Structure formats: structure tokens, C-alpha cells
């Protein structure tokens, strides 16, 4: 395996800037640690209003957003972000501890989220979801032999 391939598997999110939108400090810290350990640069904010300010001023590759937050929650953030945003919007992953997984999954899809992760999340699921929505190979794909293009789904 060449040096570039080894670096991709060790740091599959290298060069990616992630915005974590989470009001709970422990959850925000956990998300930051996992993303940073995979090579991402991480910006953290506490609510959707501040997230919109950061997105207006900074190039962000992916957003991980809690659904229940004070002031501007995840659903209101998505309404504002997807409605009339001047630039191509970054993919947004809902990260939530809300119960009834299937109902919440349907609600997040209807709101325009690109993916959904339930708390508590595991490392591989989080990195895999970020890789998937940003078009990067997941850590499992980067260490396995290349698949034929005709079989790969996007």
C-alpha cells in the first residue's frame, strides 16, 4: 500500500472541514474527538443560528447537527439552510437521541437531512456516514480491494 493510500485509511477525513452543531458539551466533544481522530478539521457551535453564521463565512464540507437545541433547533436550521442558501449547501447529518428511530428517520429525511445517526453513535458508523455524504471512500472501502465501478452505489 502506498503512502497516500495508507494516509487515507488512517485519516479518511483528512482535509475535510466539519461543522458540529450540538448544544450538549459532552456530545459536542465526543463528535469533535471522533472527527478529528479521522483527520477532519472541526468547528463547534451550540445552536442552529450560530451554525448559519459560520456557514455564511466559512467553507464547510459537512454538517453534523443535533435535532433538539434551544433557540434554533435542527429542523429549523434545515428550513433556513435549505431554503434559499446562496451557495451549494454542504451535506447535513442529523445526530440525535430522539426515540422511535423509524419515525425520526422519516422526519429527518423529509426535512432534507442527508443522513441520520442515532446517539449513542459508534466510531465506524459516524466516520462511514461522513465519508458517504461527502463522496469519500469509507474506512472499510479504503482498506479493501477496489470494487468494479458497475457495482458501486452512490
Short mmCIF file of C-alpha atoms in Angstrom, two decimals:
data_model
loop_
_atom_site.label_atom_id
_atom_site.label_comp_id
_atom_site.label_asym_id
_atom_site.label_seq_id
_atom_site.Cartn_x
_atom_site.Cartn_y
_atom_site.Cartn_z
CA UNK A 1 0.00 0.00 0.00
CA UNK A 2 1.40 3.40 -0.99
CA UNK A 3 1.84 6.30 1.42
CA UNK A 4 -1.24 8.15 0.10
CA UNK A 5 -3.45 5.06 0.48
CA UNK A 6 -2.11 4.42 3.99
CA UNK A 7 -2.84 8.03 4.96
CA UNK A 8 -6.41 7.78 3.59
CA UNK A 9 -7.11 4.68 5.64
CA UNK A 10 -5.54 6.16 8.79
CA UNK A 11 -7.18 9.57 8.28
CA UNK A 12 -10.15 9.04 5.95
CA UNK A 13 -11.48 12.57 6.55
CA UNK A 14 -8.16 14.37 6.02
CA UNK A 15 -8.69 17.82 4.50
CA UNK A 16 -12.40 17.89 5.36
CA UNK A 17 -13.93 20.70 7.44
CA UNK A 18 -16.85 19.58 9.61
CA UNK A 19 -19.28 21.79 11.49
CA UNK A 20 -20.69 20.21 14.66
CA UNK A 21 -23.97 21.81 15.79
CA UNK A 22 -24.74 20.47 19.27
CA UNK A 23 -25.87 22.15 22.49
CA UNK A 24 -24.68 19.42 24.86
CA UNK A 25 -20.96 19.90 25.64
CA UNK A 26 -20.20 16.18 26.14
CA UNK A 27 -21.83 15.19 22.85
CA UNK A 28 -20.10 18.06 21.05
CA UNK A 29 -16.76 16.96 22.48
CA UNK A 30 -17.33 13.30 21.50
CA UNK A 31 -18.20 14.27 17.92
CA UNK A 32 -15.15 16.55 17.73
CA UNK A 33 -12.82 13.84 19.02
CA UNK A 34 -14.04 11.19 16.58
CA UNK A 35 -13.96 13.52 13.56
CA UNK A 36 -10.55 14.96 14.45
CA UNK A 37 -9.10 11.48 15.01
CA UNK A 38 -10.13 10.67 11.42
CA UNK A 39 -8.33 13.76 10.13
CA UNK A 40 -11.13 16.35 9.89
CA UNK A 41 -10.85 19.94 10.98
CA UNK A 42 -13.80 20.56 13.33
CA UNK A 43 -15.70 23.75 14.12
CA UNK A 44 -18.18 23.54 17.00
CA UNK A 45 -21.28 25.66 17.70
CA UNK A 46 -24.15 25.36 20.18
CA UNK A 47 -27.22 26.06 18.02
CA UNK A 48 -28.58 26.42 14.50
CA UNK A 49 -28.44 30.22 14.48
CA UNK A 50 -24.70 30.23 15.13
CA UNK A 51 -24.27 27.42 12.58
CA UNK A 52 -25.85 29.58 9.87
CA UNK A 53 -23.44 32.40 10.73
CA UNK A 54 -20.44 30.07 10.44
CA UNK A 55 -21.73 28.63 7.16
CA UNK A 56 -22.09 32.13 5.71
CA UNK A 57 -18.44 32.93 6.49
CA UNK A 58 -16.58 29.62 6.20
CA UNK A 59 -16.25 26.78 3.68
CA UNK A 60 -17.75 23.74 5.36
CA UNK A 61 -17.71 20.25 3.79
CA UNK A 62 -20.22 18.54 6.11
CA UNK A 63 -22.52 19.50 8.99
CA UNK A 64 -23.42 17.20 11.89
CA UNK A 65 -26.50 18.63 13.59
CA UNK A 66 -28.40 17.72 16.73
CA UNK A 67 -32.17 17.97 16.39
CA UNK A 68 -33.16 19.26 19.83
CA UNK A 69 -31.41 22.51 20.70
CA UNK A 70 -32.51 25.82 22.21
CA UNK A 71 -33.18 28.87 20.03
CA UNK A 72 -32.87 27.33 16.54
CA UNK A 73 -33.25 23.52 16.58
CA UNK A 74 -32.07 21.12 13.89
CA UNK A 75 -35.31 21.19 11.91
CA UNK A 76 -35.49 25.00 11.85
CA UNK A 77 -31.80 25.09 10.92
CA UNK A 78 -32.57 22.84 7.93
CA UNK A 79 -35.52 25.00 6.82
CA UNK A 80 -33.30 28.07 6.81
CA UNK A 81 -30.26 26.30 5.35
CA UNK A 82 -32.05 24.51 2.51
CA UNK A 83 -34.35 27.43 1.72
CA UNK A 84 -32.58 29.98 -0.45
CA UNK A 85 -28.99 29.37 0.65
CA UNK A 86 -26.75 31.36 -1.74
CA UNK A 87 -24.07 28.66 -2.14
CA UNK A 88 -24.24 24.94 -2.76
CA UNK A 89 -25.12 23.64 0.69
CA UNK A 90 -22.94 21.13 2.47
CA UNK A 91 -24.47 17.75 3.28
CA UNK A 92 -26.08 17.62 6.73
CA UNK A 93 -26.21 14.60 9.03
CA UNK A 94 -28.79 14.53 11.82
CA UNK A 95 -27.30 13.25 15.08
CA UNK A 96 -29.98 12.62 17.68
CA UNK A 97 -31.01 10.71 20.79
CA UNK A 98 -34.71 11.06 19.98
CA UNK A 99 -36.68 7.84 20.43
CA UNK A 100 -38.64 5.84 17.84
CA UNK A 101 -35.89 5.55 15.26
CA UNK A 102 -38.06 4.92 12.18
CA UNK A 103 -40.38 7.89 12.78
CA UNK A 104 -37.43 10.23 13.44
CA UNK A 105 -35.61 8.87 10.39
CA UNK A 106 -38.63 9.65 8.21
CA UNK A 107 -38.89 13.13 9.73
CA UNK A 108 -35.20 13.90 9.13
CA UNK A 109 -35.39 12.69 5.53
CA UNK A 110 -38.48 14.84 4.92
CA UNK A 111 -36.63 17.83 6.40
CA UNK A 112 -33.76 17.37 3.91
CA UNK A 113 -31.06 15.80 6.08
CA UNK A 114 -28.65 13.70 4.01
CA UNK A 115 -28.16 11.04 6.69
CA UNK A 116 -29.21 10.19 10.23
CA UNK A 117 -27.17 8.86 13.17
CA UNK A 118 -28.67 7.78 16.47
CA UNK A 119 -26.92 8.56 19.75
CA UNK A 120 -25.03 6.91 21.14
CA UNK A 121 -23.17 6.50 17.85
CA UNK A 122 -20.18 4.31 17.22
CA UNK A 123 -16.94 5.49 15.65
CA UNK A 124 -17.27 3.46 12.44
CA UNK A 125 -20.88 4.50 11.82
CA UNK A 126 -20.04 8.18 12.26
CA UNK A 127 -16.95 8.11 10.02
CA UNK A 128 -18.78 5.97 7.46
CA UNK A 129 -21.75 8.38 7.33
CA UNK A 130 -19.49 11.41 6.88
CA UNK A 131 -17.47 9.62 4.20
CA UNK A 132 -20.65 8.55 2.39
CA UNK A 133 -22.30 12.00 2.26
CA UNK A 134 -19.06 13.70 1.21
CA UNK A 135 -18.26 11.17 -1.52
CA UNK A 136 -15.15 9.76 0.14
CA UNK A 137 -14.39 6.09 0.48
CA UNK A 138 -15.37 4.76 3.88
CA UNK A 139 -12.52 3.43 6.03
CA UNK A 140 -13.60 -0.14 5.17
CA UNK A 141 -13.56 0.63 1.41
CA UNK A 142 -10.15 2.34 1.54
CA UNK A 143 -8.51 -0.78 3.00
CA UNK A 144 -10.26 -3.33 0.82
CA UNK A 145 -9.51 -4.10 -2.84
CA UNK A 146 -11.19 -1.70 -5.28
CA UNK A 147 -14.65 -2.72 -6.44
CA UNK A 148 -15.73 -2.63 -10.04
CA UNK A 149 -17.37 0.67 -10.91
CA UNK A 150 -20.52 -1.03 -12.17
CA UNK A 151 -21.22 -2.49 -8.72
CA UNK A 152 -20.55 0.63 -6.67
CA UNK A 153 -23.61 2.57 -5.49
CA UNK A 154 -23.61 6.30 -4.89
#
